PDB file of C-alpha atoms and ligand atoms in Angstrom:
ATOM      1  CA  UNK A   1     -41.213  49.292-105.276  1.00 49.00           C
ATOM      2  CA  UNK A   2     -38.571  48.719-107.963  1.00 51.00           C
ATOM      3  CA  UNK A   3     -35.202  50.328-107.347  1.00 55.00           C
ATOM      4  CA  UNK A   4     -33.977  52.707-110.067  1.00 61.00           C
ATOM      5  CA  UNK A   5     -32.474  50.948-113.077  1.00 71.00           C
ATOM      6  CA  UNK A   6     -33.120  47.594-111.544  1.00 93.00           C
ATOM      7  CA  UNK A   7     -34.911  45.923-114.444  1.00 98.00           C
ATOM      8  CA  UNK A   8     -33.419  43.779-117.205  1.00 97.00           C
ATOM      9  CA  UNK A   9     -35.409  44.247-120.420  1.00 97.00           C
ATOM     10  CA  UNK A  10     -34.071  41.058-121.983  1.00 96.00           C
ATOM     11  CA  UNK A  11     -34.481  38.550-119.192  1.00 95.00           C
ATOM     12  CA  UNK A  12     -35.039  34.802-119.634  1.00 92.00           C
ATOM     13  CA  UNK A  13     -38.441  33.326-118.901  1.00 93.00           C
ATOM     14  CA  UNK A  14     -38.112  32.289-115.254  1.00 90.00           C
ATOM     15  CA  UNK A  15     -39.794  32.960-111.973  1.00 89.00           C
ATOM     16  CA  UNK A  16     -40.980  36.534-111.725  1.00 93.00           C
ATOM     17  CA  UNK A  17     -40.525  37.359-115.413  1.00 95.00           C
ATOM     18  CA  UNK A  18     -43.178  39.495-117.028  1.00 97.00           C
ATOM     19  CA  UNK A  19     -43.998  39.790-120.735  1.00 97.00           C
ATOM     20  CA  UNK A  20     -42.313  42.881-122.203  1.00 98.00           C
ATOM     21  CA  UNK A  21     -42.613  42.378-125.927  1.00 97.00           C
ATOM     22  CA  UNK A  22     -43.916  40.212-128.712  1.00 96.00           C
ATOM     23  CA  UNK A  23     -42.062  39.473-131.955  1.00 95.00           C
ATOM     24  CA  UNK A  24     -43.819  40.736-134.994  1.00 95.00           C
ATOM     25  CA  UNK A  25     -43.862  39.620-138.634  1.00 94.00           C
ATOM     26  CA  UNK A  26     -41.123  42.060-139.507  1.00 94.00           C
ATOM     27  CA  UNK A  27     -38.764  40.223-137.195  1.00 91.00           C
ATOM     28  CA  UNK A  28     -38.742  43.007-134.634  1.00 95.00           C
ATOM     29  CA  UNK A  29     -40.278  43.202-131.173  1.00 97.00           C
ATOM     30  CA  UNK A  30     -43.396  45.194-130.290  1.00 97.00           C
ATOM     31  CA  UNK A  31     -42.684  46.499-126.801  1.00 98.00           C
ATOM     32  CA  UNK A  32     -45.752  46.607-124.625  1.00 97.00           C
ATOM     33  CA  UNK A  33     -46.842  49.818-122.986  1.00 97.00           C
ATOM     34  CA  UNK A  34     -46.894  47.949-119.679  1.00 97.00           C
ATOM     35  CA  UNK A  35     -45.411  44.494-118.950  1.00 98.00           C
ATOM     36  CA  UNK A  36     -47.925  41.745-118.394  1.00 97.00           C
ATOM     37  CA  UNK A  37     -47.897  39.299-115.544  1.00 97.00           C
ATOM     38  CA  UNK A  38     -47.642  35.731-116.696  1.00 96.00           C
ATOM     39  CA  UNK A  39     -49.754  32.860-115.617  1.00 93.00           C
ATOM     40  CA  UNK A  40     -48.828  29.171-115.561  1.00 91.00           C
ATOM     41  CA  UNK A  41     -50.753  28.496-118.730  1.00 92.00           C
ATOM     42  CA  UNK A  42     -48.803  31.040-120.688  1.00 92.00           C
ATOM     43  CA  UNK A  43     -45.439  29.780-119.355  1.00 90.00           C
ATOM     44  CA  UNK A  44     -46.320  26.215-120.327  1.00 90.00           C
ATOM     45  CA  UNK A  45     -47.578  27.149-123.762  1.00 91.00           C
ATOM     46  CA  UNK A  46     -44.599  29.403-124.450  1.00 89.00           C
ATOM     47  CA  UNK A  47     -42.188  26.507-124.075  1.00 86.00           C
ATOM     48  CA  UNK A  48     -43.731  24.711-127.009  1.00 90.00           C
ATOM     49  CA  UNK A  49     -42.509  25.311-130.516  1.00 90.00           C
ATOM     50  CA  UNK A  50     -39.746  27.642-131.685  1.00 90.00           C
ATOM     51  CA  UNK A  51     -37.378  29.097-129.055  1.00 91.00           C
ATOM     52  CA  UNK A  52     -39.310  31.303-126.719  1.00 93.00           C
ATOM     53  CA  UNK A  53     -36.732  34.054-126.986  1.00 90.00           C
ATOM     54  CA  UNK A  54     -37.474  34.351-130.673  1.00 92.00           C
ATOM     55  CA  UNK A  55     -41.106  35.060-130.009  1.00 94.00           C
ATOM     56  CA  UNK A  56     -41.204  37.086-126.763  1.00 95.00           C
ATOM     57  CA  UNK A  57     -39.153  39.419-124.621  1.00 97.00           C
ATOM     58  CA  UNK A  58     -39.367  39.335-120.891  1.00 96.00           C
ATOM     59  CA  UNK A  59     -38.455  41.698-118.086  1.00 97.00           C
ATOM     60  CA  UNK A  60     -37.210  40.728-114.703  1.00 96.00           C
ATOM     61  CA  UNK A  61     -34.796  42.008-112.090  1.00 96.00           C
ATOM     62  CA  UNK A  62     -31.273  42.723-113.222  1.00 97.00           C
ATOM     63  CA  UNK A  63     -29.117  40.270-111.304  1.00 96.00           C
ATOM     64  CA  UNK A  64     -25.895  42.129-112.100  1.00 96.00           C
ATOM     65  CA  UNK A  65     -22.830  39.936-111.379  1.00 96.00           C
ATOM     66  CA  UNK A  66     -24.978  36.796-111.351  1.00 96.00           C
ATOM     67  CA  UNK A  67     -25.490  37.286-115.096  1.00 95.00           C
ATOM     68  CA  UNK A  68     -22.761  36.363-117.567  1.00 95.00           C
ATOM     69  CA  UNK A  69     -23.528  39.568-119.541  1.00 95.00           C
ATOM     70  CA  UNK A  70     -22.631  41.783-116.580  1.00 97.00           C
ATOM     71  CA  UNK A  71     -19.412  43.734-117.023  1.00 96.00           C
ATOM     72  CA  UNK A  72     -17.893  43.901-113.615  1.00 96.00           C
ATOM     73  CA  UNK A  73     -15.200  46.416-114.618  1.00 97.00           C
ATOM     74  CA  UNK A  74     -17.701  49.035-115.701  1.00 95.00           C
ATOM     75  CA  UNK A  75     -20.514  47.772-113.458  1.00 95.00           C
ATOM     76  CA  UNK A  76     -22.876  47.731-116.397  1.00 96.00           C
ATOM     77  CA  UNK A  77     -24.767  45.455-118.762  1.00 96.00           C
ATOM     78  CA  UNK A  78     -22.712  44.501-121.792  1.00 97.00           C
ATOM     79  CA  UNK A  79     -25.666  43.495-123.892  1.00 96.00           C
ATOM     80  CA  UNK A  80     -26.927  46.943-124.790  1.00 96.00           C
ATOM     81  CA  UNK A  81     -23.399  48.205-125.448  1.00 96.00           C
ATOM     82  CA  UNK A  82     -22.797  45.350-127.861  1.00 96.00           C
ATOM     83  CA  UNK A  83     -26.130  45.924-129.592  1.00 96.00           C
ATOM     84  CA  UNK A  84     -25.425  49.606-130.079  1.00 97.00           C
ATOM     85  CA  UNK A  85     -22.030  48.756-131.497  1.00 97.00           C
ATOM     86  CA  UNK A  86     -23.272  46.122-133.883  1.00 96.00           C
ATOM     87  CA  UNK A  87     -26.434  47.680-135.301  1.00 95.00           C
ATOM     88  CA  UNK A  88     -25.780  50.576-137.655  1.00 95.00           C
ATOM     89  CA  UNK A  89     -27.544  53.738-136.628  1.00 95.00           C
ATOM     90  CA  UNK A  90     -29.372  53.781-139.937  1.00 96.00           C
ATOM     91  CA  UNK A  91     -31.484  50.900-138.599  1.00 95.00           C
ATOM     92  CA  UNK A  92     -32.257  52.546-135.294  1.00 96.00           C
ATOM     93  CA  UNK A  93     -35.842  53.630-134.603  1.00 95.00           C
ATOM     94  CA  UNK A  94     -36.450  57.348-134.725  1.00 95.00           C
ATOM     95  CA  UNK A  95     -39.182  57.400-132.147  1.00 94.00           C
ATOM     96  CA  UNK A  96     -39.057  55.992-128.647  1.00 95.00           C
ATOM     97  CA  UNK A  97     -41.791  53.462-128.045  1.00 93.00           C
ATOM     98  CA  UNK A  98     -44.142  54.002-125.156  1.00 95.00           C
ATOM     99  CA  UNK A  99     -42.588  51.769-122.472  1.00 97.00           C
ATOM    100  CA  UNK A 100     -43.758  51.360-118.949  1.00 95.00           C
ATOM    101  CA  UNK A 101     -40.445  50.318-117.470  1.00 97.00           C
ATOM    102  CA  UNK A 102     -38.313  53.202-118.707  1.00 97.00           C
ATOM    103  CA  UNK A 103     -37.781  54.741-115.238  1.00 95.00           C
ATOM    104  CA  UNK A 104     -36.419  51.367-114.014  1.00 96.00           C
ATOM    105  CA  UNK A 105     -34.767  50.001-117.153  1.00 97.00           C
ATOM    106  CA  UNK A 106     -31.089  49.062-116.912  1.00 97.00           C
ATOM    107  CA  UNK A 107     -30.461  49.722-120.623  1.00 97.00           C
ATOM    108  CA  UNK A 108     -32.113  53.128-120.599  1.00 97.00           C
ATOM    109  CA  UNK A 109     -30.259  54.024-117.439  1.00 96.00           C
ATOM    110  CA  UNK A 110     -26.977  53.225-119.104  1.00 96.00           C
ATOM    111  CA  UNK A 111     -27.460  54.469-122.655  1.00 97.00           C
ATOM    112  CA  UNK A 112     -30.484  56.779-122.542  1.00 97.00           C
ATOM    113  CA  UNK A 113     -32.681  57.153-125.578  1.00 98.00           C
ATOM    114  CA  UNK A 114     -30.296  55.245-127.844  1.00 97.00           C
ATOM    115  CA  UNK A 115     -31.174  52.077-125.955  1.00 98.00           C
ATOM    116  CA  UNK A 116     -34.807  52.508-126.800  1.00 98.00           C
ATOM    117  CA  UNK A 117     -33.984  53.083-130.445  1.00 98.00           C
ATOM    118  CA  UNK A 118     -32.499  49.631-130.792  1.00 97.00           C
ATOM    119  CA  UNK A 119     -34.483  47.815-128.126  1.00 97.00           C
ATOM    120  CA  UNK A 120     -37.203  46.629-130.543  1.00 97.00           C
ATOM    121  CA  UNK A 121     -34.483  45.005-132.675  1.00 95.00           C
ATOM    122  CA  UNK A 122     -33.228  42.742-129.893  1.00 94.00           C
ATOM    123  CA  UNK A 123     -34.213  39.114-129.349  1.00 87.00           C
ATOM    124  CA  UNK A 124     -32.947  36.956-126.512  1.00 75.00           C
ATOM    125  CA  UNK A 125     -30.992  34.030-127.851  1.00 67.00           C
ATOM    126  CA  UNK A 126     -32.303  30.909-126.192  1.00 59.00           C
TER     127      UNK A 126
HETATM  128  S1  LIG B 201     -34.511  50.064-123.603  1.00 86.52           S
HETATM  129 FE1  LIG B 201     -36.170  51.606-123.664  1.00 86.52          FE
HETATM  130  S2  LIG B 201     -37.849  50.612-124.817  1.00 86.52           S
HETATM  131 FE2  LIG B 201     -36.405  48.985-124.193  1.00 86.52          FE
HETATM  132  S3  LIG B 201     -37.221  48.205-122.262  1.00 86.52           S
HETATM  133 FE3  LIG B 201     -35.720  49.811-121.734  1.00 86.52          FE
HETATM  134  S4  LIG B 201     -36.926  51.705-121.541  1.00 86.52           S
HETATM  135 FE4  LIG B 201     -38.221  50.183-122.630  1.00 86.52          FE
END
């Protein structure tokens, strides 16, 4: 059972990662209603071509201080705070997408619904 707010919604593709979203033609990310388990074939194929983070979003455990994005002073993830600061609210989504990890999502736990309004606009840079 996942601990509350234990999931990172912008994790790299590594062991245990599940597919959370797929980039669409508009340059945003379609968040899946439920994350999908990945098989070896997907992982191998995803490494080919343009950077995987530009095409997919993954969810995995939040590793807190083991992640360079972790803000030790506030004991929180700096990524979603930065995203909310940088993206003007006029671009935020009005509706929250159906998302199967909301009860365990680090970003939602920190920022509430605002996190979900910008979440589809975020791509992992790698
Ligand atoms: S921020 Fe919201 S939409 Fe994005 S993964 Fe977390 S709960 Fe889902």
